[in-house]
Tab-separated table of N, CA and C in Angstrom:
chain	number	residue	atom	x	y	z
A	6	MET	N	-3.238	-41.516	20.764
A	6	MET	CA	-3.316	-40.600	21.874
A	6	MET	C	-2.102	-39.671	21.914
A	7	LYS	N	-0.893	-40.215	21.654
A	7	LYS	CA	0.314	-39.390	21.653
A	7	LYS	C	0.254	-38.326	20.565
A	8	ILE	N	-0.298	-38.691	19.422
A	8	ILE	CA	-0.389	-37.743	18.308
A	8	ILE	C	-1.274	-36.563	18.686
A	9	ILE	N	-2.389	-36.831	19.350
A	9	ILE	CA	-3.298	-35.766	19.765
A	9	ILE	C	-2.615	-34.839	20.760
A	10	ILE	N	-1.886	-35.387	21.716
A	10	ILE	CA	-1.189	-34.571	22.718
A	10	ILE	C	-0.110	-33.723	22.057
A	11	ILE	N	0.663	-34.292	21.135
A	11	ILE	CA	1.710	-33.529	20.438
A	11	ILE	C	1.092	-32.412	19.623
A	12	PHE	N	-0.005	-32.707	18.905
A	12	PHE	CA	-0.684	-31.691	18.111
A	12	PHE	C	-1.206	-30.565	19.008
A	13	ALA	N	-1.800	-30.934	20.149
A	13	ALA	CA	-2.325	-29.934	21.086
A	13	ALA	C	-1.208	-29.045	21.625
A	14	LEU	N	-0.053	-29.631	21.933
A	14	LEU	CA	1.080	-28.841	22.422
A	14	LEU	C	1.605	-27.896	21.348
A	15	LEU	N	1.727	-28.376	20.122
A	15	LEU	CA	2.196	-27.519	19.027
A	15	LEU	C	1.223	-26.388	18.765
A	16	PHE	N	-0.062	-26.715	18.734
A	16	PHE	CA	-1.067	-25.705	18.452
A	16	PHE	C	-1.115	-24.640	19.544
A	17	SER	N	-1.044	-25.058	20.797
A	17	SER	CA	-1.142	-24.102	21.896
A	17	SER	C	0.117	-23.250	22.039
A	18	SER	N	1.246	-23.697	21.493
A	18	SER	CA	2.471	-22.917	21.623
A	18	SER	C	2.707	-22.001	20.428
A	19	THR	N	1.811	-22.016	19.450
A	19	THR	CA	1.937	-21.175	18.276
A	19	THR	C	1.113	-19.919	18.485
A	20	TYR	N	1.766	-18.783	18.402
A	20	TYR	CA	1.076	-17.509	18.577
A	20	TYR	C	1.119	-16.732	17.271
A	21	ILE	N	-0.019	-16.180	16.921
A	21	ILE	CA	-0.088	-15.351	15.724
A	21	ILE	C	-0.544	-13.971	16.173
A	22	TYR	N	0.260	-12.977	15.851
A	22	TYR	CA	-0.071	-11.611	16.216
A	22	TYR	C	-0.330	-10.787	14.964
A	23	ALA	N	-1.431	-10.083	14.956
A	23	ALA	CA	-1.690	-9.142	13.877
A	23	ALA	C	-0.913	-7.872	14.172
A	24	GLU	N	-0.455	-7.221	13.134
A	24	GLU	CA	0.256	-5.966	13.327
A	24	GLU	C	-0.736	-4.908	13.790
A	25	ASN	N	-0.304	-4.023	14.636
A	25	ASN	CA	-1.143	-2.985	15.204
A	25	ASN	C	-1.622	-2.037	14.109
A	26	ILE	N	-2.909	-1.733	14.100
A	26	ILE	CA	-3.492	-0.844	13.091
A	26	ILE	C	-2.878	0.555	13.160
A	27	GLU	N	-2.344	0.934	14.308
A	27	GLU	CA	-1.720	2.248	14.449
A	27	GLU	C	-0.442	2.369	13.618
A	28	ASN	N	0.068	1.253	13.101
A	28	ASN	CA	1.267	1.276	12.257
A	28	ASN	C	0.967	1.698	10.825
A	29	TYR	N	-0.311	1.921	10.499
A	29	TYR	CA	-0.705	2.243	9.130
A	29	TYR	C	-1.420	3.578	9.043
A	30	GLU	N	-1.067	4.353	8.029
A	30	GLU	CA	-1.788	5.586	7.712
A	30	GLU	C	-2.935	5.284	6.754
A	31	TYR	N	-2.719	4.284	5.883
A	31	TYR	CA	-3.712	3.903	4.874
A	31	TYR	C	-3.535	2.421	4.586
A	32	TYR	N	-4.653	1.706	4.433
A	32	TYR	CA	-4.593	0.289	4.075
A	32	TYR	C	-5.852	-0.050	3.291
A	33	GLN	N	-5.668	-0.669	2.133
A	33	GLN	CA	-6.801	-1.058	1.288
A	33	GLN	C	-6.489	-2.393	0.636
A	34	THR	N	-7.399	-3.358	0.773
A	34	THR	CA	-7.204	-4.611	0.053
A	34	THR	C	-7.596	-4.391	-1.399
A	35	TRP	N	-7.043	-5.215	-2.249
A	35	TRP	CA	-7.208	-5.069	-3.679
A	35	TRP	C	-8.015	-6.250	-4.189
A	36	LYS	N	-9.264	-5.983	-4.599
A	36	LYS	CA	-10.169	-6.995	-5.147
A	36	LYS	C	-10.825	-6.427	-6.390
A	37	GLU	N	-11.105	-7.296	-7.346
A	37	GLU	CA	-11.838	-6.837	-8.525
A	37	GLU	C	-13.311	-6.666	-8.194
A	38	LEU	N	-13.870	-7.612	-7.438
A	38	LEU	CA	-15.251	-7.541	-6.974
A	38	LEU	C	-15.278	-7.811	-5.471
A	39	PRO	N	-16.265	-7.273	-4.760
A	39	PRO	CA	-16.291	-7.450	-3.304
A	39	PRO	C	-16.249	-8.907	-2.840
A	40	GLU	N	-16.842	-9.818	-3.602
A	40	GLU	CA	-16.862	-11.216	-3.175
A	40	GLU	C	-15.624	-11.997	-3.601
A	41	ASP	N	-14.730	-11.395	-4.374
A	41	ASP	CA	-13.501	-12.055	-4.826
A	41	ASP	C	-12.483	-12.150	-3.698
A	42	GLU	N	-11.532	-13.067	-3.872
A	42	GLU	CA	-10.400	-13.139	-2.949
A	42	GLU	C	-9.495	-11.936	-3.170
A	43	SER	N	-8.783	-11.588	-2.138
A	43	SER	CA	-7.861	-10.460	-2.224
A	43	SER	C	-6.749	-10.755	-3.228
A	44	MET	N	-6.471	-9.780	-4.096
A	44	MET	CA	-5.376	-9.905	-5.061
A	44	MET	C	-4.105	-9.267	-4.509
A	45	GLY	N	-4.262	-8.570	-3.398
A	45	GLY	CA	-3.133	-7.898	-2.780
A	45	GLY	C	-3.619	-6.771	-1.894
A	46	ALA	N	-2.717	-5.837	-1.621
A	46	ALA	CA	-3.056	-4.718	-0.752
A	46	ALA	C	-2.237	-3.498	-1.138
A	47	ILE	N	-2.773	-2.348	-0.810
A	47	ILE	CA	-2.092	-1.071	-0.980
A	47	ILE	C	-2.050	-0.447	0.398
A	48	TYR	N	-0.876	0.039	0.814
A	48	TYR	CA	-0.814	0.620	2.143
A	48	TYR	C	0.317	1.638	2.268
A	49	ILE	N	0.148	2.483	3.286
A	49	ILE	CA	1.173	3.448	3.693
A	49	ILE	C	1.365	3.221	5.186
A	50	LYS	N	2.581	2.913	5.580
A	50	LYS	CA	2.859	2.682	6.995
A	50	LYS	C	3.212	4.007	7.674
A	51	SER	N	2.979	4.071	8.948
A	51	SER	CA	3.253	5.288	9.718
A	51	SER	C	4.719	5.677	9.690
A	52	ASP	N	5.608	4.706	9.586
A	52	ASP	CA	7.049	4.992	9.589
A	52	ASP	C	7.665	4.998	8.186
A	53	ASP	N	6.816	4.968	7.134
A	53	ASP	CA	7.306	4.960	5.760
A	53	ASP	C	6.314	5.726	4.884
A	54	PRO	N	6.672	6.914	4.392
A	54	PRO	CA	5.725	7.724	3.631
A	54	PRO	C	5.443	7.224	2.210
A	55	CYS	N	6.166	6.212	1.750
A	55	CYS	CA	5.958	5.690	0.395
A	55	CYS	C	4.708	4.809	0.350
A	56	ILE	N	4.119	4.709	-0.835
A	56	ILE	CA	2.953	3.855	-1.046
A	56	ILE	C	3.459	2.480	-1.450
A	57	ILE	N	2.981	1.453	-0.772
A	57	ILE	CA	3.425	0.092	-1.046
A	57	ILE	C	2.282	-0.687	-1.668
A	58	VAL	N	2.589	-1.364	-2.785
A	58	VAL	CA	1.621	-2.220	-3.458
A	58	VAL	C	2.118	-3.651	-3.363
A	59	ALA	N	1.345	-4.496	-2.693
A	59	ALA	CA	1.656	-5.918	-2.579
A	59	ALA	C	0.737	-6.667	-3.542
A	60	ASN	N	1.327	-7.330	-4.532
A	60	ASN	CA	0.589	-8.048	-5.561
A	60	ASN	C	0.734	-9.549	-5.307
A	61	LYS	N	-0.353	-10.213	-4.886
A	61	LYS	CA	-0.287	-11.639	-4.564
A	61	LYS	C	-0.044	-12.503	-5.803
A	62	SER	N	-0.657	-12.158	-6.941
A	62	SER	CA	-0.523	-13.000	-8.133
A	62	SER	C	0.904	-12.989	-8.683
A	63	LYS	N	1.607	-11.874	-8.520
A	63	LYS	CA	2.998	-11.784	-8.985
A	63	LYS	C	3.999	-12.036	-7.860
A	64	SER	N	3.492	-12.179	-6.652
A	64	SER	CA	4.338	-12.336	-5.461
A	64	SER	C	5.362	-11.206	-5.361
A	65	THR	N	4.880	-9.971	-5.573
A	65	THR	CA	5.763	-8.806	-5.506
A	65	THR	C	5.249	-7.817	-4.471
A	66	LYS	N	6.163	-7.003	-3.998
A	66	LYS	CA	5.842	-5.892	-3.111
A	66	LYS	C	6.693	-4.727	-3.582
A	67	LYS	N	6.044	-3.680	-4.083
A	67	LYS	CA	6.779	-2.554	-4.662
A	67	LYS	C	6.458	-1.275	-3.911
A	68	ARG	N	7.512	-0.529	-3.564
A	68	ARG	CA	7.379	0.777	-2.919
A	68	ARG	C	7.376	1.850	-3.993
A	69	PHE	N	6.398	2.729	-3.922
A	69	PHE	CA	6.329	3.864	-4.840
A	69	PHE	C	6.671	5.121	-4.054
A	70	CYS	N	7.865	5.634	-4.290
A	70	CYS	CA	8.340	6.842	-3.616
A	70	CYS	C	8.511	7.979	-4.626
A	71	GLU	N	9.156	7.672	-5.734
A	71	GLU	CA	9.434	8.691	-6.743
A	71	GLU	C	8.190	8.929	-7.587
A	72	LEU	N	7.819	10.187	-7.725
A	72	LEU	CA	6.613	10.576	-8.453
A	72	LEU	C	6.987	10.963	-9.875
A	73	LEU	N	7.045	9.968	-10.730
A	73	LEU	CA	7.482	10.181	-12.107
A	73	LEU	C	6.410	10.862	-12.927
A	74	PRO	N	6.714	11.744	-13.823
A	74	PRO	CA	8.039	12.214	-14.194
A	74	PRO	C	8.525	13.434	-13.402
A	75	SER	N	7.771	13.863	-12.371
A	75	SER	CA	8.116	15.097	-11.656
A	75	SER	C	9.411	15.010	-10.860
A	76	LYS	N	9.834	13.822	-10.498
A	76	LYS	CA	11.023	13.575	-9.689
A	76	LYS	C	10.876	14.030	-8.235
A	77	LEU	N	9.656	14.401	-7.829
A	77	LEU	CA	9.405	14.573	-6.406
A	77	LEU	C	9.484	13.198	-5.780
A	78	ASN	N	9.821	13.139	-4.494
A	78	ASN	CA	10.003	11.851	-3.861
A	78	ASN	C	9.348	11.857	-2.481
A	79	LEU	N	8.383	10.946	-2.290
A	79	LEU	CA	7.667	10.877	-1.011
A	79	LEU	C	8.600	10.597	0.159
A	80	GLU	N	9.661	9.841	-0.091
A	80	GLU	CA	10.590	9.482	0.982
A	80	GLU	C	11.538	10.627	1.324
A	81	SER	N	12.213	11.160	0.334
A	81	SER	CA	13.229	12.182	0.611
A	81	SER	C	12.630	13.576	0.834
A	82	ASP	N	11.441	13.847	0.293
A	82	ASP	CA	10.814	15.158	0.456
A	82	ASP	C	9.797	15.208	1.593
A	83	TYR	N	9.576	14.081	2.263
A	83	TYR	CA	8.651	14.031	3.383
A	83	TYR	C	9.253	14.781	4.571
A	84	PRO	N	8.547	15.536	5.358
A	84	PRO	CA	7.107	15.725	5.423
A	84	PRO	C	6.584	16.905	4.613
A	85	THR	N	7.423	17.519	3.816
A	85	THR	CA	6.979	18.652	3.011
A	85	THR	C	5.930	18.226	1.987
A	86	ILE	N	6.046	17.017	1.451
A	86	ILE	CA	5.038	16.486	0.535
A	86	ILE	C	4.473	15.195	1.118
A	87	PHE	N	3.207	14.925	0.793
A	87	PHE	CA	2.574	13.694	1.266
A	87	PHE	C	1.318	13.424	0.437
A	88	PRO	N	0.916	12.154	0.306
A	88	PRO	CA	-0.281	11.818	-0.461
A	88	PRO	C	-1.562	12.089	0.337
A	89	TYR	N	-2.611	12.459	-0.373
A	89	TYR	CA	-3.917	12.630	0.253
A	89	TYR	C	-5.001	12.357	-0.781
A	90	MET	N	-6.240	12.238	-0.330
A	90	MET	CA	-7.394	11.942	-1.185
A	90	MET	C	-7.148	10.704	-2.047
A	91	LEU	N	-6.744	9.617	-1.416
A	91	LEU	CA	-6.516	8.368	-2.133
A	91	LEU	C	-7.861	7.772	-2.536
A	92	LYS	N	-7.945	7.370	-3.799
A	92	LYS	CA	-9.176	6.795	-4.345
A	92	LYS	C	-8.788	5.531	-5.105
A	93	PHE	N	-9.441	4.448	-4.770
A	93	PHE	CA	-9.087	3.155	-5.337
A	93	PHE	C	-10.284	2.588	-6.076
A	94	ASP	N	-10.086	2.185	-7.343
A	94	ASP	CA	-11.207	1.643	-8.117
A	94	ASP	C	-11.064	0.162	-8.460
A	95	GLY	N	-10.122	-0.531	-7.876
A	95	GLY	CA	-9.946	-1.952	-8.127
A	95	GLY	C	-8.778	-2.281	-9.035
A	96	VAL	N	-8.393	-1.345	-9.884
A	96	VAL	CA	-7.267	-1.561	-10.797
A	96	VAL	C	-6.267	-0.413	-10.723
A	97	VAL	N	-6.760	0.766	-10.385
A	97	VAL	CA	-5.922	1.963	-10.344
A	97	VAL	C	-6.113	2.675	-9.003
A	98	LEU	N	-4.989	3.102	-8.430
A	98	LEU	CA	-5.019	3.944	-7.240
A	98	LEU	C	-4.726	5.365	-7.694
A	99	GLU	N	-5.663	6.271	-7.448
A	99	GLU	CA	-5.483	7.683	-7.781
A	99	GLU	C	-5.338	8.468	-6.486
A	100	PHE	N	-4.495	9.492	-6.522
A	100	PHE	CA	-4.301	10.313	-5.336
A	100	PHE	C	-3.639	11.626	-5.724
A	101	PHE	N	-3.687	12.572	-4.817
A	101	PHE	CA	-2.985	13.840	-4.964
A	101	PHE	C	-1.804	13.839	-4.016
A	102	VAL	N	-0.805	14.618	-4.348
A	102	VAL	CA	0.349	14.792	-3.477
A	102	VAL	C	0.490	16.276	-3.194
A	103	VAL	N	0.370	16.617	-1.910
A	103	VAL	CA	0.569	17.997	-1.490
A	103	VAL	C	2.036	18.321	-1.682
A	104	ALA	N	2.306	19.342	-2.450
A	104	ALA	CA	3.669	19.846	-2.633
A	104	ALA	C	3.537	21.356	-2.768
A	105	PRO	N	4.057	22.115	-1.824
A	105	PRO	CA	3.856	23.571	-1.831
A	105	PRO	C	4.231	24.247	-3.144
A	106	TRP	N	5.149	23.686	-3.863
A	106	TRP	CA	5.608	24.323	-5.096
A	106	TRP	C	5.112	23.622	-6.359
A	107	ASN	N	4.476	22.429	-6.224
A	107	ASN	CA	4.083	21.691	-7.423
A	107	ASN	C	3.168	20.521	-7.058
A	108	GLU	N	1.907	20.794	-6.699
A	108	GLU	CA	0.982	19.715	-6.361
A	108	GLU	C	0.847	18.745	-7.537
A	109	GLN	N	0.739	17.454	-7.218
A	109	GLN	CA	0.679	16.412	-8.251
A	109	GLN	C	-0.612	15.606	-8.149
A	110	LYS	N	-1.119	15.177	-9.304
A	110	LYS	CA	-2.196	14.197	-9.365
A	110	LYS	C	-1.563	12.933	-9.921
A	111	CYS	N	-1.658	11.838	-9.172
A	111	CYS	CA	-0.938	10.609	-9.536
A	111	CYS	C	-1.880	9.424	-9.682
A	112	LYS	N	-1.424	8.463	-10.479
A	112	LYS	CA	-2.118	7.190	-10.662
A	112	LYS	C	-1.093	6.071	-10.608
A	113	ILE	N	-1.434	5.007	-9.890
A	113	ILE	CA	-0.620	3.793	-9.895
A	113	ILE	C	-1.457	2.699	-10.547
A	114	ASP	N	-0.974	2.160	-11.651
A	114	ASP	CA	-1.608	1.018	-12.300
A	114	ASP	C	-1.146	-0.229	-11.552
A	115	LEU	N	-2.062	-0.901	-10.870
A	115	LEU	CA	-1.695	-2.014	-10.000
A	115	LEU	C	-1.233	-3.244	-10.782
A	116	ASN	N	-1.814	-3.486	-11.951
A	116	ASN	CA	-1.396	-4.637	-12.754
A	116	ASN	C	-0.010	-4.437	-13.362
A	117	LYS	N	0.240	-3.254	-13.895
A	117	LYS	CA	1.530	-2.971	-14.540
A	117	LYS	C	2.587	-2.528	-13.530
A	118	GLU	N	2.158	-2.166	-12.321
A	118	GLU	CA	3.044	-1.683	-11.261
A	118	GLU	C	3.870	-0.481	-11.707
A	119	VAL	N	3.154	0.508	-12.274
A	119	VAL	CA	3.791	1.759	-12.712
A	119	VAL	C	3.019	2.944	-12.161
A	120	ILE	N	3.742	4.031	-11.987
A	120	ILE	CA	3.147	5.268	-11.482
A	120	ILE	C	3.321	6.363	-12.530
A	121	HIS	N	2.327	7.230	-12.612
A	121	HIS	CA	2.440	8.408	-13.473
A	121	HIS	C	1.789	9.576	-12.739
A	122	CYS	N	2.499	10.691	-12.696
A	122	CYS	CA	2.001	11.886	-12.032
A	122	CYS	C	2.043	13.068	-12.980
A	123	GLU	N	1.159	14.010	-12.747
A	123	GLU	CA	1.180	15.264	-13.510
A	123	GLU	C	0.836	16.412	-12.580
A	124	SER	N	1.355	17.562	-12.894
A	124	SER	CA	1.143	18.745	-12.076
A	124	SER	C	-0.321	19.193	-12.179
A	125	THR	N	-0.873	19.652	-11.073
A	125	THR	CA	-2.232	20.194	-11.095
A	125	THR	C	-2.202	21.691	-11.387
A	126	GLY	N	-1.027	22.274	-11.396
A	126	GLY	CA	-0.910	23.711	-11.622
A	126	GLY	C	-1.095	24.527	-10.357
A	127	LYS	N	-1.219	23.866	-9.236
A	127	LYS	CA	-1.410	24.563	-7.958
A	127	LYS	C	-0.138	24.569	-7.163
């Protein structure tokens, strides 16, 4: 009986809060197939313009700010540049970066955790 009461007290005093959805500009879970478990997530927070890739299998979380090889930077050049038209296919995140002087088309390889961008000529 004491064990049940202690368990009930511990359980009732534990609060779990989900982070507010308003804190995110973009959020996508990373799965190979819809019925698979999540392998991680890709997200952009409202207070951080960089793209974050959380990889569960490697237990890593990497921020992608610098747009290699262009050397544009989502963090230091924000709000003048920002990502848009994000497209996710399960292994690669593709997106464009608005830059008034050098728009970029970028890809992040989620397994290798590398980014590559090239100018669109616009």
